[in-house]
Each structure stands twice: as structure tokens, then as C-alpha cells.
Amino acid sequence: MSPSERPLTAMIGLPDGPPDCAAYGRAGGWQAARRALRDMTPEAVIDLVTASKLRGRGGAGFGTGQKWSFVPRDPATTRRKYLIANADEMEPGTFKDRLLLEGNPLQLIEGMIVAGYAIQAGHGVIFLRGEYHLALERLNHAIAEAREVGWLGENILGSGFGFEIHVHASGGRYICGEETALLTALEGRRAQPRSKPPFPQVGGLWGAPSVVNNVETLCNLPHIVTNGAAWFLSLGLGPDSGTKIYGVSGRVRRPGAWELPMGTPLREIIEHHAGGMRDGYRLRAFLPGGASTAFLDAGQIDVTMDYGTVEKAGSRLGTGLAILLDDRTCPVGMLHNLEHFFAQESCGWCTPCRDGLPWVERLLGAIESGTGEPEDLDRLHDHARMLGPMGRTFCAHAPGAMAPLASGLKLFREDFDAHIHQQRCPLRETA
């Protein structure tokens, strides 16, 4: 793929590390910020991003331009507004934003300038996963350099628009992937989701209009403003536009992440880019978009990785980074590990999630250790049925946790039965 076909990663992996402001500019950077601030109105930027059909890359897939359109149109000088980059990448199996943050932090900064101008927010915050120490160092360095040369601060390019960015290193809670819990954490309070309405675009951080966008989403903006909506639409292979950073973890020869056209088949990602399964291992099933997506079986490996197709197959695109289950790994043990994570990451606000997820974890632990009972499967099905649908808990945490469980109970029923009847894990001695 040419650099124009992989815009997000074209400047990543350079011999001298991430580009500085001068090198970034020589390679085409800052054109979008210059064009937006000098030649476009905020409304024109929103219309352009809407026309590009850019969808959020954090997992929900909501239209970016549509999300921005809900923000009141007051100028930045008359009302305080906030733009937050969600870099708290804690979804198990997901590491795409880390690639962008460490590889080219100036791309994110330019994307935030464009987004901040579009919604007329004068303040930007990067909410960063606390364990991303290298990303923190490189972001702070890039922000300081951008401020020094005039890309951050007051009256950028004489446009009358000013914008500042600050980095907040998270204390480390998965629930901060939920945008209102993230805002609550930024305010110095316990990270718990808020009731809606009001939505963040109207009443967000400290009650001010706020937009939370994923890192990958924001990094697309400079390229859309520079090259246009039609160019971005042409990059996708199907109904969804642009490129996507896909990834694979599991027993493959080359686990990693790659920028590819949106709609690339999973088979191509696994066999060509990840090198296929390691010798002695066979693909059995996969989570297509991180831990909170439903299992699909190996027969669905040809699914094209776009929002609608993966949903029709019975799961979600999510973050687009697949977790593979091989034939020598116990699916019950894998589910137990996943539900342990979700149980410990519950914020504790609502009863079904706070008490239900630990119960699921205990049931799976008993089955995996050989002390499970046939009735435990009925209890697990009940939890998946009651916690899975949206609207029965305060946020999407519990429904996300139930996605792998509900699908796993269907796909791996024989494994569950074998654990219970043999009172042990049948794969433990062969894994």
C-alpha cells in the first residue's frame, strides 16, 4: 500500500523515531490545521467530516460528524468547551492507539486542533492509559514542541482561535472507556457513568459542552481535511469509509497491528499479515473486536471486517483487533479469565453488574476447576439473558461482558459438559 492508502501509519516506524514538527510538516503535516483555520468555517469542517462518513474507531462506531453536530455552536471565546481524546486503551487484546500515540503523536495533536476548531473548544485533554509510559513521554514532548512553534496557544495562525492540550495519565480503570465515566474521573471523582440526558455534548466536563473521541478517530481528521471526503470514502472496500488499524493476538506467527482498508476480510488479516496459525495449532473461534465482542467460529473467518457485516455475522467490529482461540486452549478457561477481568473492572454502581459479574466469574471458576454442577450452566444462561440486553444496567459494561459468555455457551457447550462430567479440564494435560 502507498502512503496515501495508509495515511495513519505512513510516518510511523521511521529510523529516527516519531517526526518532530519540522519533519512532520515536510511530510505533509499541518496542512489540515492550516486549511481549517484559514479557509474553513467550523460548520464547514463538521460538514466535511460528516460527508466522509468517518465512524468512531473506539468500538461504538457512531458517526463523528453527527456527534459533533450536537454541540452548541457558540464561539470558543464565549463559552468554555472541551475536546477529550480517549487514549485509555484498556480493552483486552487492543493496542492500536498505542501504535499511533508512540509512533506519531503530532498526528493526534493536529487532529485535535481540527476537531477543537470544528466544535469551537479551546481546551483539549488526552486521557491516557497510565501504563503507557513511552506514549506519555512522547506526547508531552510533542505538545511542548507544538506550543513552542505556535501550533498550540492563543490565536493560532492569526485565526482568532486558540487551543491548548493537556495530558492526563489515568489511574487505570476499564470503565473509563465509557465516556461519561471518563469525564467524572477527569473531575477528580470516582469513575462512574452518568445518567443521560444531558449528553456530554451539552453538559459534559464540569458541566460544559464536551466531545470525547477515540485516538484513531481523531488521527483520521488531518487526512480527511487535506484530501477530502471523496478520497476517504474511496479507501474502504465496502460500505464503510477509510482505513482501519486491525490487529491479531493469539497463537499466530506474527501477532501485531496493521493499517488496512476498512472491510478487509479477517482471513487476509490472519493468514497474510499475521502469518497464519503457529505450527501445531488450529483456529477454533475468535473475538473479532476485543474482549467485549461475541465469539464467531472458525468457519466465519472470511467475514469482512466492517461494522455491518460483523454485526450480521453475530458479533461487533468493536476495536477491530481480533483475539484468536486455538484448539489447544480451553474455551472455559478463556471465558473465566475474561469474566474475571470484567468483574474486577465493574465500577460497582448498579447491582446487576456489581453482583452479577462476580457470580459469573465464580461459576466459571468452579466449572474450570472441576467442581461445577449441571445447574451452573442454567445459571450462566440466566445471567447472559438478564445482563446482556442494553438498558438493564446503567452502562454497557455488563452487556459487553455477556457478549463472549452468551456466544461461548452456544459454541462450546460440549466443553462445558465435559468439564462438569469429568470434573476437570480435559485440555489441561494437552495444552
GROMACS .gro file of C-alpha atoms in nm:
model
  431
    1MET     CA    1   0.000   0.000   0.000
    2SER     CA    2   0.122   0.351  -0.083
    3PRO     CA    3   0.148   0.619   0.191
    4SER     CA    4  -0.177   0.775   0.064
    5GLU     CA    5  -0.350   0.441   0.114
    6ARG     CA    6  -0.224   0.405   0.472
    7PRO     CA    7  -0.236   0.764   0.596
    8LEU     CA    8  -0.244   0.683   0.968
    9THR     CA    9   0.084   0.491   0.974
   10ALA     CA   10   0.277   0.646   0.684
   11MET     CA   11   0.506   0.833   0.926
   12ILE     CA   12   0.530   0.554   1.186
   13GLY     CA   13   0.838   0.335   1.207
   14LEU     CA   14   1.084   0.594   1.081
   15PRO     CA   15   1.453   0.523   1.161
   16ASP     CA   16   1.483   0.833   1.381
   17GLY     CA   17   1.158   0.773   1.569
   18PRO     CA   18   0.850   0.997   1.569
   19PRO     CA   19   0.881   1.305   1.346
   20ASP     CA   20   0.937   1.645   1.503
   21CYS     CA   21   0.731   1.947   1.395
   22ALA     CA   22   0.959   2.032   1.102
   23ALA     CA   23   0.976   1.675   0.968
   24TYR     CA   24   0.603   1.634   1.018
   25GLY     CA   25   0.543   1.949   0.812
   26ARG     CA   26   0.777   1.839   0.532
   27ALA     CA   27   0.586   1.511   0.505
   28GLY     CA   28   0.253   1.690   0.463
   29GLY     CA   29   0.157   1.753   0.822
   30TRP     CA   30  -0.011   2.076   0.941
   31GLN     CA   31  -0.185   2.124   0.604
   32ALA     CA   32  -0.522   2.030   0.753
   33ALA     CA   33  -0.491   2.261   1.052
   34ARG     CA   34  -0.376   2.543   0.824
   35ARG     CA   35  -0.664   2.486   0.581
   36ALA     CA   36  -0.929   2.451   0.851
   37LEU     CA   37  -0.828   2.760   1.048
   38ARG     CA   38  -0.763   2.985   0.748
   39ASP     CA   39  -1.008   2.872   0.481
   40MET     CA   40  -1.298   2.693   0.651
   41THR     CA   41  -1.571   2.774   0.898
   42PRO     CA   42  -1.631   2.536   1.189
   43GLU     CA   43  -1.958   2.433   1.024
   44ALA     CA   44  -1.772   2.351   0.701
   45VAL     CA   45  -1.534   2.122   0.889
   46ILE     CA   46  -1.826   1.940   1.050
   47ASP     CA   47  -1.999   1.904   0.714
   48LEU     CA   48  -1.681   1.766   0.556
   49VAL     CA   49  -1.630   1.507   0.830
   50THR     CA   50  -1.998   1.411   0.809
   51ALA     CA   51  -1.969   1.366   0.432
   52SER     CA   52  -1.663   1.142   0.480
   53LYS     CA   53  -1.875   0.901   0.687
   54LEU     CA   54  -1.600   0.869   0.946
   55ARG     CA   55  -1.729   0.650   1.228
   56GLY     CA   56  -1.585   0.631   1.576
   57ARG     CA   57  -1.296   0.386   1.595
   58GLY     CA   58  -1.321   0.322   1.968
   59GLY     CA   59  -1.583   0.049   1.937
   60ALA     CA   60  -1.929   0.206   1.911
   61GLY     CA   61  -1.893   0.323   1.551
   62PHE     CA   62  -2.107   0.635   1.592
   63GLY     CA   63  -2.081   0.896   1.316
   64THR     CA   64  -1.816   1.152   1.412
   65GLY     CA   65  -1.968   1.448   1.231
   66GLN     CA   66  -2.310   1.366   1.372
   67LYS     CA   67  -2.165   1.353   1.722
   68TRP     CA   68  -2.009   1.696   1.678
   69SER     CA   69  -2.332   1.842   1.542
   70PHE     CA   70  -2.496   1.814   1.885
   71VAL     CA   71  -2.253   2.064   2.041
   72PRO     CA   72  -2.389   2.419   2.081
   73ARG     CA   73  -2.242   2.646   1.814
   74ASP     CA   74  -2.123   2.926   2.042
   75PRO     CA   75  -1.771   3.056   1.963
   76ALA     CA   76  -1.490   2.932   2.185
   77THR     CA   77  -1.447   3.284   2.322
   78THR     CA   78  -1.800   3.297   2.465
   79ARG     CA   79  -1.839   2.953   2.621
   80ARG     CA   80  -1.592   2.702   2.763
   81LYS     CA   81  -1.598   2.372   2.578
   82TYR     CA   82  -1.376   2.065   2.592
   83LEU     CA   83  -1.242   1.808   2.348
   84ILE     CA   84  -1.118   1.486   2.506
   85ALA     CA   85  -0.910   1.222   2.328
   86ASN     CA   86  -0.988   0.885   2.483
   87ALA     CA   87  -0.647   0.716   2.496
   88ASP     CA   88  -0.736   0.495   2.794
   89GLU     CA   89  -0.691   0.181   2.584
   90MET     CA   90  -0.781  -0.098   2.826
   91GLU     CA   91  -0.988  -0.333   2.612
   92PRO     CA   92  -0.812  -0.672   2.636
   93GLY     CA   93  -0.648  -0.760   2.307
   94THR     CA   94  -0.639  -0.399   2.185
   95PHE     CA   95  -0.323  -0.196   2.121
   96LYS     CA   96  -0.396   0.013   1.810
   97ASP     CA   97  -0.397   0.353   1.982
   98ARG     CA   98  -0.064   0.278   2.145
   99LEU     CA   99   0.084   0.238   1.796
  100LEU     CA  100  -0.044   0.584   1.697
  101LEU     CA  101   0.049   0.757   2.023
  102GLU     CA  102   0.405   0.629   2.031
  103GLY     CA  103   0.464   0.640   1.657
  104ASN     CA  104   0.334   0.985   1.558
  105PRO     CA  105   0.189   1.195   1.843
  106LEU     CA  106   0.183   1.510   1.626
  107GLN     CA  107  -0.082   1.348   1.406
  108LEU     CA  108  -0.311   1.326   1.709
  109ILE     CA  109  -0.231   1.685   1.807
  110GLU     CA  110  -0.322   1.811   1.460
  111GLY     CA  111  -0.640   1.605   1.464
  112MET     CA  112  -0.734   1.760   1.797
  113ILE     CA  113  -0.670   2.111   1.665
  114VAL     CA  114  -0.907   2.040   1.373
  115ALA     CA  115  -1.171   1.886   1.600
  116GLY     CA  116  -1.136   2.160   1.859
  117TYR     CA  117  -1.186   2.423   1.590
  118ALA     CA  118  -1.490   2.239   1.449
  119ILE     CA  119  -1.673   2.235   1.783
  120GLN     CA  120  -1.514   2.563   1.898
  121ALA     CA  121  -1.350   2.409   2.204
  122GLY     CA  122  -1.048   2.593   2.336
  123HIS     CA  123  -0.933   2.316   2.569
  124GLY     CA  124  -0.820   1.964   2.481
  125VAL     CA  125  -0.736   1.677   2.714
  126ILE     CA  126  -0.570   1.347   2.626
  127PHE     CA  127  -0.697   1.089   2.877
  128LEU     CA  128  -0.410   0.840   2.860
  129ARG     CA  129  -0.382   0.487   2.994
  130GLY     CA  130  -0.150   0.512   3.294
  131GLU     CA  131   0.070   0.221   3.182
  132TYR     CA  132   0.157   0.390   2.851
  133HIS     CA  133   0.477   0.547   2.983
  134LEU     CA  134   0.651   0.589   2.647
  135ALA     CA  135   0.338   0.741   2.494
  136LEU     CA  136   0.317   0.985   2.786
  137GLU     CA  137   0.677   1.094   2.736
  138ARG     CA  138   0.639   1.139   2.361
  139LEU     CA  139   0.304   1.319   2.389
  140ASN     CA  140   0.437   1.570   2.639
  141HIS     CA  141   0.742   1.633   2.421
  142ALA     CA  142   0.529   1.677   2.107
  143ILE     CA  143   0.284   1.911   2.282
  144ALA     CA  144   0.567   2.127   2.417
  145GLU     CA  145   0.725   2.149   2.070
  146ALA     CA  146   0.391   2.227   1.901
  147ARG     CA  147   0.330   2.501   2.155
  148GLU     CA  148   0.677   2.645   2.104
  149VAL     CA  149   0.637   2.678   1.725
  150GLY     CA  150   0.286   2.821   1.751
  151TRP     CA  151   0.054   2.532   1.673
  152LEU     CA  152  -0.091   2.548   2.025
  153GLY     CA  153  -0.177   2.852   2.232
  154GLU     CA  154  -0.369   3.168   2.160
  155ASN     CA  155  -0.463   3.299   1.815
  156ILE     CA  156  -0.317   3.011   1.612
  157LEU     CA  157  -0.207   3.134   1.265
  158GLY     CA  158  -0.375   3.467   1.339
  159SER     CA  159  -0.714   3.296   1.308
  160GLY     CA  160  -0.850   3.421   1.639
  161PHE     CA  161  -0.886   3.059   1.753
  162GLY     CA  162  -0.681   2.939   2.049
  163PHE     CA  163  -0.636   2.582   2.164
  164GLU     CA  164  -0.442   2.411   2.442
  165ILE     CA  165  -0.384   2.040   2.512
  166HIS     CA  166  -0.307   1.874   2.844
  167VAL     CA  167  -0.230   1.507   2.910
  168HIS     CA  168  -0.399   1.327   3.199
  169ALA     CA  169  -0.248   0.990   3.294
  170SER     CA  170  -0.533   0.765   3.406
  171GLY     CA  171  -0.538   0.583   3.736
  172GLY     CA  172  -0.621   0.266   3.543
  173ARG     CA  173  -0.989   0.173   3.521
  174TYR     CA  174  -1.152  -0.002   3.227
  175ILE     CA  175  -1.481   0.174   3.297
  176CYS     CA  176  -1.320   0.500   3.176
  177GLY     CA  177  -1.375   0.370   2.824
  178GLU     CA  178  -1.735   0.480   2.890
  179GLU     CA  179  -1.722   0.848   2.805
  180THR     CA  180  -1.921   0.983   3.098
  181ALA     CA  181  -1.719   0.777   3.348
  182LEU     CA  182  -1.408   0.923   3.186
  183LEU     CA  183  -1.542   1.275   3.239
  184THR     CA  184  -1.625   1.201   3.601
  185ALA     CA  185  -1.270   1.072   3.656
  186LEU     CA  186  -1.125   1.388   3.498
  187GLU     CA  187  -1.320   1.589   3.754
  188GLY     CA  188  -1.136   1.404   4.029
  189ARG     CA  189  -1.422   1.181   4.135
  190ARG     CA  190  -1.478   0.806   4.131
  191ALA     CA  191  -1.509   0.682   3.773
  192GLN     CA  192  -1.879   0.604   3.739
  193PRO     CA  193  -2.106   0.653   3.438
  194ARG     CA  194  -2.361   0.934   3.443
  195SER     CA  195  -2.726   0.927   3.357
  196LYS     CA  196  -2.820   1.069   3.018
  197PRO     CA  197  -2.954   1.320   2.929
  198PRO     CA  198  -2.778   1.554   2.947
  199PHE     CA  199  -2.536   1.409   2.697
  200PRO     CA  200  -2.172   1.520   2.715
  201GLN     CA  201  -2.208   1.735   2.403
  202VAL     CA  202  -2.441   1.959   2.604
  203GLY     CA  203  -2.330   1.906   2.964
  204GLY     CA  204  -2.002   1.719   2.997
  205LEU     CA  205  -1.676   1.802   3.175
  206TRP     CA  206  -1.756   2.035   3.467
  207GLY     CA  207  -2.098   2.089   3.310
  208ALA     CA  208  -1.956   2.235   2.987
  209PRO     CA  209  -2.023   2.102   2.634
  210SER     CA  210  -1.769   1.825   2.570
  211VAL     CA  211  -1.686   1.576   2.298
  212VAL     CA  212  -1.498   1.252   2.364
  213ASN     CA  213  -1.337   1.094   2.056
  214ASN     CA  214  -1.110   0.792   2.023
  215VAL     CA  215  -0.743   0.843   1.931
  216GLU     CA  216  -0.772   0.662   1.596
  217THR     CA  217  -1.082   0.866   1.511
  218LEU     CA  218  -0.902   1.195   1.572
  219CYS     CA  219  -0.594   1.083   1.378
  220ASN     CA  220  -0.808   1.044   1.066
  221LEU     CA  221  -0.910   1.410   1.065
  222PRO     CA  222  -0.595   1.571   0.920
  223HIS     CA  223  -0.612   1.338   0.621
  224ILE     CA  224  -0.983   1.398   0.560
  225VAL     CA  225  -0.943   1.777   0.569
  226THR     CA  226  -0.633   1.762   0.344
  227ASN     CA  227  -0.757   1.509   0.087
  228GLY     CA  228  -1.135   1.544   0.101
  229ALA     CA  229  -1.436   1.328   0.176
  230ALA     CA  230  -1.441   1.151  -0.162
  231TRP     CA  231  -1.082   1.033  -0.114
  232PHE     CA  232  -1.163   0.896   0.232
  233LEU     CA  233  -1.474   0.720   0.103
  234SER     CA  234  -1.267   0.556  -0.172
  235LEU     CA  235  -1.030   0.389   0.077
  236GLY     CA  236  -1.290   0.147   0.214
  237LEU     CA  237  -1.363  -0.181   0.041
  238GLY     CA  238  -1.732  -0.186   0.132
  239PRO     CA  239  -1.995   0.036   0.288
  240ASP     CA  240  -1.761   0.189   0.549
  241SER     CA  241  -1.502   0.451   0.461
  242GLY     CA  242  -1.134   0.496   0.533
  243THR     CA  243  -0.872   0.263   0.665
  244LYS     CA  244  -0.871   0.077   0.995
  245ILE     CA  245  -0.593  -0.040   1.220
  246TYR     CA  246  -0.666  -0.411   1.252
  247GLY     CA  247  -0.477  -0.649   1.475
  248VAL     CA  248  -0.445  -1.009   1.585
  249SER     CA  249  -0.339  -1.164   1.913
  250GLY     CA  250  -0.319  -1.534   1.989
  251ARG     CA  251  -0.112  -1.823   1.861
  252VAL     CA  252  -0.022  -1.678   1.524
  253ARG     CA  253   0.326  -1.644   1.376
  254ARG     CA  254   0.330  -1.263   1.373
  255PRO     CA  255   0.086  -1.105   1.619
  256GLY     CA  256   0.055  -0.732   1.568
  257ALA     CA  257  -0.143  -0.446   1.416
  258TRP     CA  258  -0.166  -0.319   1.057
  259GLU     CA  259  -0.342  -0.033   0.879
  260LEU     CA  260  -0.562  -0.181   0.606
  261PRO     CA  261  -0.869  -0.074   0.407
  262MET     CA  262  -1.191  -0.082   0.605
  263GLY     CA  263  -1.368  -0.405   0.514
  264THR     CA  264  -1.057  -0.624   0.477
  265PRO     CA  265  -1.150  -0.994   0.526
  266LEU     CA  266  -1.032  -1.144   0.853
  267ARG     CA  267  -0.879  -1.439   0.667
  268GLU     CA  268  -0.642  -1.199   0.489
  269ILE     CA  269  -0.551  -1.030   0.817
  270ILE     CA  270  -0.474  -1.362   0.988
  271GLU     CA  271  -0.308  -1.553   0.706
  272HIS     CA  272  -0.125  -1.278   0.518
  273HIS     CA  273  -0.039  -1.015   0.778
  274ALA     CA  274  -0.023  -1.230   1.094
  275GLY     CA  275   0.143  -1.520   0.912
  276GLY     CA  276  -0.127  -1.775   0.991
  277MET     CA  277  -0.158  -2.005   1.292
  278ARG     CA  278   0.159  -2.138   1.450
  279ASP     CA  279   0.255  -2.496   1.372
  280GLY     CA  280   0.051  -2.744   1.573
  281TYR     CA  281  -0.239  -2.505   1.636
  282ARG     CA  282  -0.570  -2.475   1.457
  283LEU     CA  283  -0.809  -2.182   1.472
  284ARG     CA  284  -1.125  -2.272   1.660
  285ALA     CA  285  -1.303  -1.940   1.720
  286PHE     CA  286  -1.229  -1.569   1.756
  287LEU     CA  287  -1.345  -1.248   1.918
  288PRO     CA  288  -1.342  -1.004   1.623
  289GLY     CA  289  -1.308  -0.674   1.808
  290GLY     CA  290  -1.170  -0.719   2.156
  291ALA     CA  291  -1.285  -0.894   2.471
  292SER     CA  292  -1.634  -0.742   2.480
  293THR     CA  293  -1.744  -0.883   2.144
  294ALA     CA  294  -1.917  -1.215   2.078
  295PHE     CA  295  -1.732  -1.526   1.962
  296LEU     CA  296  -1.754  -1.630   1.599
  297ASP     CA  297  -1.642  -1.978   1.494
  298ALA     CA  298  -1.356  -2.062   1.260
  299GLY     CA  299  -1.599  -2.119   0.973
  300GLN     CA  300  -1.668  -1.746   0.970
  301ILE     CA  301  -1.306  -1.646   0.909
  302ASP     CA  302  -1.397  -1.494   0.572
  303VAL     CA  303  -1.609  -1.224   0.736
  304THR     CA  304  -1.521  -0.878   0.607
  305MET     CA  305  -1.421  -0.655   0.895
  306ASP     CA  306  -1.670  -0.373   0.867
  307TYR     CA  307  -1.944  -0.267   1.106
  308GLY     CA  308  -2.249  -0.408   0.928
  309THR     CA  309  -2.103  -0.739   0.811
  310VAL     CA  310  -1.961  -0.836   1.150
  311GLU     CA  311  -2.294  -0.745   1.312
  312LYS     CA  312  -2.482  -0.965   1.064
  313ALA     CA  313  -2.242  -1.247   1.149
  314GLY     CA  314  -2.348  -1.222   1.513
  315SER     CA  315  -2.086  -1.003   1.678
  316ARG     CA  316  -1.946  -0.646   1.664
  317LEU     CA  317  -1.646  -0.493   1.492
  318GLY     CA  318  -1.553  -0.326   1.822
  319THR     CA  319  -1.193  -0.208   1.812
  320GLY     CA  320  -1.111  -0.428   1.511
  321LEU     CA  321  -0.838  -0.624   1.690
  322ALA     CA  322  -0.919  -0.994   1.694
  323ILE     CA  323  -0.840  -1.236   1.977
  324LEU     CA  324  -0.799  -1.590   1.843
  325LEU     CA  325  -0.889  -1.910   2.027
  326ASP     CA  326  -0.694  -2.214   1.914
  327ASP     CA  327  -0.782  -2.582   1.950
  328ARG     CA  328  -0.535  -2.637   2.237
  329THR     CA  329  -0.665  -2.358   2.459
  330CYS     CA  330  -0.958  -2.430   2.688
  331PRO     CA  331  -1.255  -2.205   2.598
  332VAL     CA  332  -1.395  -2.237   2.950
  333GLY     CA  333  -1.065  -2.119   3.095
  334MET     CA  334  -1.053  -1.835   2.844
  335LEU     CA  335  -1.403  -1.725   2.939
  336HIS     CA  336  -1.317  -1.748   3.308
  337ASN     CA  337  -1.018  -1.522   3.251
  338LEU     CA  338  -1.229  -1.269   3.057
  339GLU     CA  339  -1.509  -1.261   3.313
  340HIS     CA  340  -1.257  -1.222   3.595
  341PHE     CA  341  -1.137  -0.907   3.421
  342PHE     CA  342  -1.489  -0.771   3.370
  343ALA     CA  343  -1.588  -0.849   3.729
  344GLN     CA  344  -1.292  -0.665   3.880
  345GLU     CA  345  -1.343  -0.368   3.647
  346SER     CA  346  -1.709  -0.311   3.738
  347CYS     CA  347  -1.748   0.037   3.885
  348GLY     CA  348  -1.994  -0.103   4.140
  349TRP     CA  349  -2.268   0.149   4.065
  350CYS     CA  350  -2.555  -0.084   3.968
  351THR     CA  351  -2.648  -0.412   4.136
  352PRO     CA  352  -2.674  -0.641   3.830
  353CYS     CA  353  -2.319  -0.559   3.724
  354ARG     CA  354  -2.163  -0.529   4.071
  355ASP     CA  355  -2.305  -0.858   4.198
  356GLY     CA  356  -2.380  -1.044   3.875
  357LEU     CA  357  -2.035  -1.040   3.718
  358PRO     CA  358  -1.854  -1.181   4.025
  359TRP     CA  359  -2.119  -1.454   4.037
  360VAL     CA  360  -2.049  -1.540   3.673
  361GLU     CA  361  -1.677  -1.547   3.749
  362ARG     CA  362  -1.729  -1.786   4.044
  363LEU     CA  363  -1.948  -2.020   3.838
  364LEU     CA  364  -1.691  -2.036   3.558
  365GLY     CA  365  -1.412  -2.087   3.809
  366ALA     CA  366  -1.595  -2.380   3.963
  367ILE     CA  367  -1.656  -2.541   3.623
  368GLU     CA  368  -1.296  -2.491   3.515
  369SER     CA  369  -1.161  -2.640   3.839
  370GLY     CA  370  -1.386  -2.947   3.819
  371THR     CA  371  -1.636  -2.863   4.092
  372GLY     CA  372  -1.912  -2.732   3.867
  373GLU     CA  373  -2.264  -2.874   3.851
  374PRO     CA  374  -2.505  -2.909   3.556
  375GLU     CA  375  -2.728  -2.642   3.711
  376ASP     CA  376  -2.442  -2.394   3.683
  377LEU     CA  377  -2.496  -2.380   3.308
  378ASP     CA  378  -2.856  -2.274   3.364
  379ARG     CA  379  -2.737  -2.000   3.599
  380LEU     CA  380  -2.484  -1.878   3.342
  381HIS     CA  381  -2.754  -1.870   3.074
  382ASP     CA  382  -2.977  -1.672   3.311
  383HIS     CA  383  -2.704  -1.415   3.369
  384ALA     CA  384  -2.638  -1.380   2.996
  385ARG     CA  385  -3.010  -1.337   2.935
  386MET     CA  386  -3.062  -1.082   3.212
  387LEU     CA  387  -2.739  -0.880   3.186
  388GLY     CA  388  -2.685  -0.898   2.811
  389PRO     CA  389  -2.952  -0.667   2.667
  390MET     CA  390  -2.876  -0.296   2.671
  391GLY     CA  391  -3.087  -0.093   2.912
  392ARG     CA  392  -3.091  -0.337   3.203
  393THR     CA  393  -2.776  -0.196   3.356
  394PHE     CA  394  -2.655   0.162   3.396
  395CYS     CA  395  -2.400   0.143   3.112
  396ALA     CA  396  -2.269  -0.102   2.850
  397HIS     CA  397  -2.011  -0.271   3.075
  398ALA     CA  398  -2.221  -0.575   3.173
  399PRO     CA  399  -2.373  -0.624   2.825
  400GLY     CA  400  -2.019  -0.619   2.685
  401ALA     CA  401  -1.910  -0.878   2.939
  402MET     CA  402  -2.202  -1.102   2.843
  403ALA     CA  403  -2.120  -1.098   2.470
  404PRO     CA  404  -1.837  -1.357   2.490
  405LEU     CA  405  -2.022  -1.554   2.759
  406ALA     CA  406  -2.353  -1.590   2.572
  407SER     CA  407  -2.181  -1.684   2.247
  408GLY     CA  408  -1.936  -1.913   2.428
  409LEU     CA  409  -2.215  -2.106   2.595
  410LYS     CA  410  -2.356  -2.182   2.249
  411LEU     CA  411  -2.031  -2.259   2.067
  412PHE     CA  412  -1.856  -2.455   2.342
  413ARG     CA  413  -2.140  -2.646   2.506
  414GLU     CA  414  -1.956  -2.977   2.469
  415ASP     CA  415  -1.655  -2.832   2.650
  416PHE     CA  416  -1.870  -2.715   2.939
  417ASP     CA  417  -2.038  -3.055   2.964
  418ALA     CA  418  -1.701  -3.234   2.959
  419HIS     CA  419  -1.568  -3.016   3.242
  420ILE     CA  420  -1.871  -3.096   3.456
  421HIS     CA  421  -1.892  -3.468   3.382
  422GLN     CA  422  -1.517  -3.536   3.401
  423GLN     CA  423  -1.473  -3.294   3.695
  424ARG     CA  424  -1.160  -3.148   3.537
  425CYS     CA  425  -1.044  -2.951   3.234
  426PRO     CA  426  -0.999  -3.204   2.951
  427LEU     CA  427  -0.736  -2.985   2.781
  428ARG     CA  428  -0.524  -2.912   3.084
  429GLU     CA  429  -0.289  -3.204   3.024
  430THR     CA  430  -0.251  -3.137   2.649
  431ALA     CA  431  -0.230  -2.756   2.632
   0.00000   0.00000   0.00000
